[in-house]
XYZ file of C-alpha atoms in Angstrom:
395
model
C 67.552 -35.201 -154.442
C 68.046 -33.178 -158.015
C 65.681 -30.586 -158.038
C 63.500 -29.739 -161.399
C 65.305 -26.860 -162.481
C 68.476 -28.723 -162.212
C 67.257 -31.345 -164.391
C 63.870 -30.921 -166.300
C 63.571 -34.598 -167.514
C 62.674 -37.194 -164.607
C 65.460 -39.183 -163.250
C 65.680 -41.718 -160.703
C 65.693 -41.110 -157.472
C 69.112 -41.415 -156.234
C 67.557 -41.994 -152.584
C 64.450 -43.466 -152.830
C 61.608 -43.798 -149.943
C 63.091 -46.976 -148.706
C 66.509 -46.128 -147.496
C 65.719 -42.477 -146.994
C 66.473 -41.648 -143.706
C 64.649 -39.050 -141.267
C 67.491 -35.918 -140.364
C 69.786 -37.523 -137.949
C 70.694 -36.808 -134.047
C 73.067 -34.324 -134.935
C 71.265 -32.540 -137.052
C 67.856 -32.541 -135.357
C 65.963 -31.213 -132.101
C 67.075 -32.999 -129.360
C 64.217 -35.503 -128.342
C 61.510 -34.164 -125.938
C 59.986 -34.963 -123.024
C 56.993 -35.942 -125.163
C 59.063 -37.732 -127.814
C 60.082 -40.332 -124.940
C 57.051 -40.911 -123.668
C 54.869 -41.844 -126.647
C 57.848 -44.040 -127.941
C 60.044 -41.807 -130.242
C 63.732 -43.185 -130.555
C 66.292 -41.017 -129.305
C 68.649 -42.975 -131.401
C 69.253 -42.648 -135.582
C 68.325 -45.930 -136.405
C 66.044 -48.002 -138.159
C 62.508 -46.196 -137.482
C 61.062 -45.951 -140.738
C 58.174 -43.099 -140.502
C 58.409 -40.616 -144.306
C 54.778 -40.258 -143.755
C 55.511 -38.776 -139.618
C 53.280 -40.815 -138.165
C 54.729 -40.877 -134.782
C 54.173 -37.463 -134.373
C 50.388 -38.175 -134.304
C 50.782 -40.322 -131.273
C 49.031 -39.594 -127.971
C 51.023 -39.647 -124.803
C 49.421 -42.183 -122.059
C 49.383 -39.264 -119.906
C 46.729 -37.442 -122.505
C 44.888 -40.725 -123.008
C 43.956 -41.561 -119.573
C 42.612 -37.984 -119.225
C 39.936 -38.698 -122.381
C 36.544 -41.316 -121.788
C 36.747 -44.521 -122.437
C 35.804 -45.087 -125.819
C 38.405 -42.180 -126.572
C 41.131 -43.894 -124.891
C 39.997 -47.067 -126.521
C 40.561 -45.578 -130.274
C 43.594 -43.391 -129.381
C 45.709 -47.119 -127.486
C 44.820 -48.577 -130.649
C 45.902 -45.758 -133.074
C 49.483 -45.537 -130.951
C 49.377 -49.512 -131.467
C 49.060 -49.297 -135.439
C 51.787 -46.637 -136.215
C 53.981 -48.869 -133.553
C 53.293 -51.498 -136.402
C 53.163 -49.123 -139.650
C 56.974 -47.743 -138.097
C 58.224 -50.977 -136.518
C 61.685 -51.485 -137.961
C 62.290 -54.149 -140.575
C 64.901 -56.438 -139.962
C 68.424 -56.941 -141.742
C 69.485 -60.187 -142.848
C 72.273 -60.902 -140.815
C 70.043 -59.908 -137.339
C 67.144 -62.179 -138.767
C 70.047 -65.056 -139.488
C 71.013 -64.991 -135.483
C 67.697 -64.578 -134.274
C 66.166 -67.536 -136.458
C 69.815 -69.832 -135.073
C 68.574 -68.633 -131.685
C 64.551 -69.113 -132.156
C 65.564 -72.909 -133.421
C 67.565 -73.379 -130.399
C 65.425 -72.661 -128.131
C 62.276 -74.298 -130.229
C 64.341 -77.677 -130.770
C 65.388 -77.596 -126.393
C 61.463 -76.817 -126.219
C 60.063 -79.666 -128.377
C 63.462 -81.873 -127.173
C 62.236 -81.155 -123.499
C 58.914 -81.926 -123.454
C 59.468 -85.304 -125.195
C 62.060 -86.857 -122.742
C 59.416 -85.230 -119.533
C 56.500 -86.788 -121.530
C 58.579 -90.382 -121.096
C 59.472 -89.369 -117.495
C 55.511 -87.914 -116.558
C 53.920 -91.097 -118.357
C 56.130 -93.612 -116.362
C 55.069 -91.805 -113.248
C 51.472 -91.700 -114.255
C 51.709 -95.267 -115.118
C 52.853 -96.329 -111.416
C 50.255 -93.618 -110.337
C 47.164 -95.154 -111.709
C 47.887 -99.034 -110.915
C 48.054 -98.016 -107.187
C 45.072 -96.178 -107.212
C 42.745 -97.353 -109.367
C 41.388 -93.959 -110.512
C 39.464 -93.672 -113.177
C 40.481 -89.828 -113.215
C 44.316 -90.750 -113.101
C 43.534 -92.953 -115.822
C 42.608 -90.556 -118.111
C 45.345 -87.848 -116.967
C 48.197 -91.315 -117.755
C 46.682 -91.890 -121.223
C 46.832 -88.307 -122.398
C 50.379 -89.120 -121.218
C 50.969 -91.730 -123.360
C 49.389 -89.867 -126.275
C 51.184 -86.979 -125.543
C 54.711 -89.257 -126.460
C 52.704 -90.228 -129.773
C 52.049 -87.033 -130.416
C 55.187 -85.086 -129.937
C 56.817 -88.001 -132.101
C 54.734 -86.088 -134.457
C 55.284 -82.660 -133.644
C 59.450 -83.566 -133.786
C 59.177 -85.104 -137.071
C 56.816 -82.496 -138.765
C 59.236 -79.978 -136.999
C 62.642 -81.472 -138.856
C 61.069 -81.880 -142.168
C 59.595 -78.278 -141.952
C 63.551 -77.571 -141.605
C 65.079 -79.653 -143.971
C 65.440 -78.298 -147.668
C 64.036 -79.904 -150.910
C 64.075 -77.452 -153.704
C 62.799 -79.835 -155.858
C 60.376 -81.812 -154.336
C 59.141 -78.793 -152.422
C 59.343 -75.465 -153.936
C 57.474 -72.938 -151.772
C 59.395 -74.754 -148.381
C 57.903 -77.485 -146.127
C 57.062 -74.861 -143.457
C 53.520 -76.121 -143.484
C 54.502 -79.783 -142.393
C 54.545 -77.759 -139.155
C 50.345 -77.193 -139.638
C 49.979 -80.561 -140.473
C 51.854 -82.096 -137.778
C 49.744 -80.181 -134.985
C 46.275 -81.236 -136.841
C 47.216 -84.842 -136.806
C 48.184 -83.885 -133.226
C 44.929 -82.215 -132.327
C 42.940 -84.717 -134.043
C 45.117 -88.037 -131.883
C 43.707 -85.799 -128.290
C 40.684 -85.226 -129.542
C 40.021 -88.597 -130.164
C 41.449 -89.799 -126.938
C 39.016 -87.474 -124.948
C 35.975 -88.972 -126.338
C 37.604 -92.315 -125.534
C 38.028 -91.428 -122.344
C 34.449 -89.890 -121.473
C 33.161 -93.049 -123.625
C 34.967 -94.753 -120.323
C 33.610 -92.931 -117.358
C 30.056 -93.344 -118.805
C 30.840 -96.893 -118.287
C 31.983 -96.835 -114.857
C 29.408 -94.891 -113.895
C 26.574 -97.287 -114.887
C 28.543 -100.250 -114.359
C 29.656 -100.101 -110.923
C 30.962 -97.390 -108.393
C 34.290 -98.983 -107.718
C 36.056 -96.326 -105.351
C 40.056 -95.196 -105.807
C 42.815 -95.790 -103.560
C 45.021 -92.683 -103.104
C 47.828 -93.113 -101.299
C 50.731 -91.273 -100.460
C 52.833 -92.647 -103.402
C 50.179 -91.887 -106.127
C 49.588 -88.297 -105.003
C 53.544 -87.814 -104.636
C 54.211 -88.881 -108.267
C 50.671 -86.936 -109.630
C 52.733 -83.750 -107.686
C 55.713 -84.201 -109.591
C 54.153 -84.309 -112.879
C 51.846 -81.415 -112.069
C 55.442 -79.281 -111.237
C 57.550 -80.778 -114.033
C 54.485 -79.556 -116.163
C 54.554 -76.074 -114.811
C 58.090 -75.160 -115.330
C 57.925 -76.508 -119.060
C 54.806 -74.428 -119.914
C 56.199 -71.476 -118.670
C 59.131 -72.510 -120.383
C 57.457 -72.708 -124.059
C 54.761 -69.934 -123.674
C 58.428 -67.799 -124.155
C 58.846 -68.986 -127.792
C 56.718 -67.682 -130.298
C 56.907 -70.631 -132.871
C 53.721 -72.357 -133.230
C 55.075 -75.673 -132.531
C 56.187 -74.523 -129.748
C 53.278 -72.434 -128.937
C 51.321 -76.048 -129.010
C 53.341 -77.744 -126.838
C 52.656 -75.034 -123.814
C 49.119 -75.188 -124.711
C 49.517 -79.330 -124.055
C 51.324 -78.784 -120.444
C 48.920 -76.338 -119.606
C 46.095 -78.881 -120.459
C 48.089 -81.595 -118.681
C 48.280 -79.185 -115.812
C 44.594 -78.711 -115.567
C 43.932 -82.522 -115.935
C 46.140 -83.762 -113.375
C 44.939 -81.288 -110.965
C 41.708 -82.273 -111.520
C 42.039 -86.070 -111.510
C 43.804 -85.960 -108.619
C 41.653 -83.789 -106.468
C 38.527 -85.772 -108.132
C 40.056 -88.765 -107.065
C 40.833 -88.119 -103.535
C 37.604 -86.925 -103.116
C 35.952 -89.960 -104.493
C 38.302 -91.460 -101.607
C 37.794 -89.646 -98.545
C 34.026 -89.192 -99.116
C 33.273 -92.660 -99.885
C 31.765 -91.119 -103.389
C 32.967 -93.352 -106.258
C 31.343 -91.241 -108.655
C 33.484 -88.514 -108.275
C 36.201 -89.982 -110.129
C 34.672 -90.750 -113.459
C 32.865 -87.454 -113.586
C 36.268 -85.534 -113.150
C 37.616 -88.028 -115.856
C 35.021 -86.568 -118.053
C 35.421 -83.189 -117.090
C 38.888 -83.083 -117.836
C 37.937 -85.217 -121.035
C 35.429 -82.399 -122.210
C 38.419 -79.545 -121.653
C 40.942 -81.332 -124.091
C 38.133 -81.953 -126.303
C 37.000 -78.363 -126.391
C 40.369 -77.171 -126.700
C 42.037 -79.122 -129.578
C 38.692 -79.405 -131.932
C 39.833 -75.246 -131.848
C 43.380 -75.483 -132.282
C 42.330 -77.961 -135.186
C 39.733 -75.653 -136.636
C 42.101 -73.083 -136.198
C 45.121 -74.293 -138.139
C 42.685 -76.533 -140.803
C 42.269 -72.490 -141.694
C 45.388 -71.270 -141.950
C 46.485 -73.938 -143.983
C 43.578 -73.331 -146.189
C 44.634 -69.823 -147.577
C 42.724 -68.012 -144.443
C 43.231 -64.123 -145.085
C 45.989 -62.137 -143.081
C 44.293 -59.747 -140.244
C 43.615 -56.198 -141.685
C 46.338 -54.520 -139.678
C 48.953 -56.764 -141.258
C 47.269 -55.523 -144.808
C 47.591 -51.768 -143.479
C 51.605 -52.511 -143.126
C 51.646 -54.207 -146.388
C 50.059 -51.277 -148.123
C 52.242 -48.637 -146.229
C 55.515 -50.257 -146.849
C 54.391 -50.290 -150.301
C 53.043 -47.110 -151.210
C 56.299 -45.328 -149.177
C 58.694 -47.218 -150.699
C 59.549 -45.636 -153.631
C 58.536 -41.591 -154.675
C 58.141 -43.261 -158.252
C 55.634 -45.528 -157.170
C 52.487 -43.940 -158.308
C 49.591 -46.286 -156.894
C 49.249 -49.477 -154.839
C 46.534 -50.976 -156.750
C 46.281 -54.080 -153.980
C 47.264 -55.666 -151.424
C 46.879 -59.103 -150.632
C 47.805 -61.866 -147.577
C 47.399 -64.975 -147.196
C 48.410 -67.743 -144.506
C 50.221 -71.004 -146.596
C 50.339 -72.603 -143.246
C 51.964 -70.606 -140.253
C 53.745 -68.032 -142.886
C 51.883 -65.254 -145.057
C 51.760 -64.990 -148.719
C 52.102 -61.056 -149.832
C 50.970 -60.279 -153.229
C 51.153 -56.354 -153.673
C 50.303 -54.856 -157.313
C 52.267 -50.861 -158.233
C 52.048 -48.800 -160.601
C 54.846 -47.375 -162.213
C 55.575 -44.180 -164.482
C 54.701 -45.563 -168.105
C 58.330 -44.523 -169.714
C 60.547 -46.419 -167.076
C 62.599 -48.630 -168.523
C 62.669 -52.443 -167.400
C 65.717 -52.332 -165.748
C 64.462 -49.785 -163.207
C 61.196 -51.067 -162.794
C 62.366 -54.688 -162.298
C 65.172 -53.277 -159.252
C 62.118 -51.088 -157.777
C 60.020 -54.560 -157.835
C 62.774 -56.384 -156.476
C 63.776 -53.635 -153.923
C 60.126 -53.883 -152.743
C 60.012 -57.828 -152.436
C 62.728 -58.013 -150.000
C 61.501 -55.592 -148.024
C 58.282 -57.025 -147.851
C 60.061 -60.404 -146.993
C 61.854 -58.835 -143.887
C 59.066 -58.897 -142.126
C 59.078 -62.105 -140.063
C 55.860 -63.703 -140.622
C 56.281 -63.538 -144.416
C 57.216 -66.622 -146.061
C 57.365 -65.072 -149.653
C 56.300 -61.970 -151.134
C 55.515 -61.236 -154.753
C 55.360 -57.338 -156.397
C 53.680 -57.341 -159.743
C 53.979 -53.924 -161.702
C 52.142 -51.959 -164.100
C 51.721 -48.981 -165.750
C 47.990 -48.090 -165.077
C 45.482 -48.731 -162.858
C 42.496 -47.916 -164.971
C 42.563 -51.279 -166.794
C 39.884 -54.191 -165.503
C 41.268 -56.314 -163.263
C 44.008 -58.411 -164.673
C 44.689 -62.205 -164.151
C 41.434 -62.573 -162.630
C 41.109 -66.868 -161.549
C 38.336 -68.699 -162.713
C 35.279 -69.389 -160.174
C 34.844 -73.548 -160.421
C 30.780 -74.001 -161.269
């Protein structure tokens, strides 16, 4: 960097904050003991740390000598400079990780549609020869569960497919949508379902039959379920993330209407089975009026966590030594994705050129980070002024 008595006007930075790198392997201390252990990479890439954050680290071997509330604050300190330093992501790693994510997601959401067919054949079968009310419940969620990942495919493709000018922020939230209209189909099959066992149990106490061949087939579903959830609870897509949260449901349900039913069998107490019908019915009721509630939020403009902000505002304010302030930082969820919005000030005399590559510089970084959809850098030349472009409250 040109020092001021080289040059006594300012000039850009010919290496500014965000590609400057920290003094490579060959030219720096060889790595310590204590480097290792709290995380430090031996190797010259990618960390990005001008502010040496990583130095402030605690080893675990420190922490689990303080009290608890100590180690408490010093895990989560190591855990926020992990985030503040994480690497950002080039384009053409981010290209064959997203080809790999979709892969996976599409064998994911692919999978569990063609098992769904299979499990609510085999539930089908299941409940004629028994006559459980429990299994009855357990072989419509089945049956819903086809509707509903009809849904989940679709909103998953369009989410995918490009329309510039129909859609011009994306159609990644089609993705939100598709798993409320999904959470709201098995939420309103559980109250159906309890809505049912209420009355069986004041109409009569018809007992179940389970034989053999319904337990067999309930088995095979239960395992078929298993090694799909474990499957999707690998991929971090929310789609995805949905679909294990369904087999683990379906797990817990056919377990239960199963071992309800039998029970209602061998103790000669019919009124086993609809109460475990409306247990189950309560769980999937409970759990997607959350994952609804959940997602009506982020596709409502719900704020991005704080630490997320704290990354914002670091990559910000160390991108550039000619940045002079961050004046804010905002993030916002537009569906799974986050919204950045990140105001700078700039020297007053730089020219548009240089502000507009500084801005631009910034954006992409910003947009490296996987969760961000799109990021926007506005940039002034004070920060004293009222706040600008202020939206008007509705009365």
């Amino acid at each position: 960097m040109t020092s001021p008595t080289d040059n006594p006007e300012p000039a850009p930075d010919p290496n500014p904050a965000g590609l400057r790198c920290r003094p490579s392997a060959s030219t720096a201390d060889p790595p310590s003991i204590h480097d290792i252990e709290i995380g430090l990479s031996t190797s010259t890439p990618a960390i990005f740390d001008p502010l040496h954050l990583i130095s402030l680290k605690q080893a675990p071997t420190e922490i689990s000598k303080q009290v608890k509330k100590v180690q408490k604050f010093y895990t989560a300190q190591n855990a926020l400079i992990d985030m503040l330093t994480a690497p950002l992501e080039d384009e053409s790693s981010s290209a064959d990780m997203e080809i790999s994510s979709r892969r996976k997601q599409d064998i994911a959401i692919y999978g569990s549609l063609l098992a769904n067919v299979l499990l609510a054949s085999l539930q089908l079968i299941a409940a004629l020869y028994s006559g459980s009310l429990a299994i009855f419940a357990t072989m419509a969620d089945a049956f819903m569960d086809l509707l509903s990942g009809g849904i989940i495919l679709a909103a998953n493709r369009m989410s995918k497919s490009s329309s510039e000018m129909r859609y011009p922020t994306g159609k990644s939230r089609f993705e939100t949508v598709g798993i409320i209209i999904f959470g709201t189909l098995m939420s309103t099959v559980s109250l159906q379902i309890i809505i049912n066992s209420v009355s069986r149990i004041i109409s009569d106490n018809e007992k179940p039959d389970l034989g053999v061949v319904s337990i067999s087939l309930i088995g095979t579903a239960i395992l078929i379920k298993f090694c799909l959830f474990l499957y999707c609870r690998l991929i971090p897509e929310q789609s995805v993330q949905v679909l294990a949260q369904d087999h683990r449901n379906d797990i817990l349900l056919n377990g239960v209407g199963v071992c309800m039913g039998i029970l209602a069998d061998k103790l000669d107490t019919p009124v086993l089975d609809p109460v475990g019908a409306i247990f189950v019915a309560l769980v999937m009721f409970r759990s997607w009026t959350k994952t609804i509630l959940d997602q009506g939020q982020l596709i409502s403009g719900k704020a991005a966590g704080p630490n997320f902000l704290k990354r914002v505002t670091y990559l910000a304010m160390t991108h550039d030594d000619r940045i002079i302030h961050v004046e804010s930082a905002r993030a916002y969820h537009a569906g799974a994705k986050i919204i950045v919005e990140v105001d700078i000030v700039l020297p007053p005399d730089m020219t548009l050129q240089v502000a507009h590559d500084l801005g631009e510089d910034l954006q992409g970084k910003l947009e490296s980070i996987g969760v961000v959809e799109r990021a926007f850098v506005h940039c002034d030349y004070n920060y004293t002024h009222e706040p600008e472009h202020q939206r008007k409250k509705e009365l």
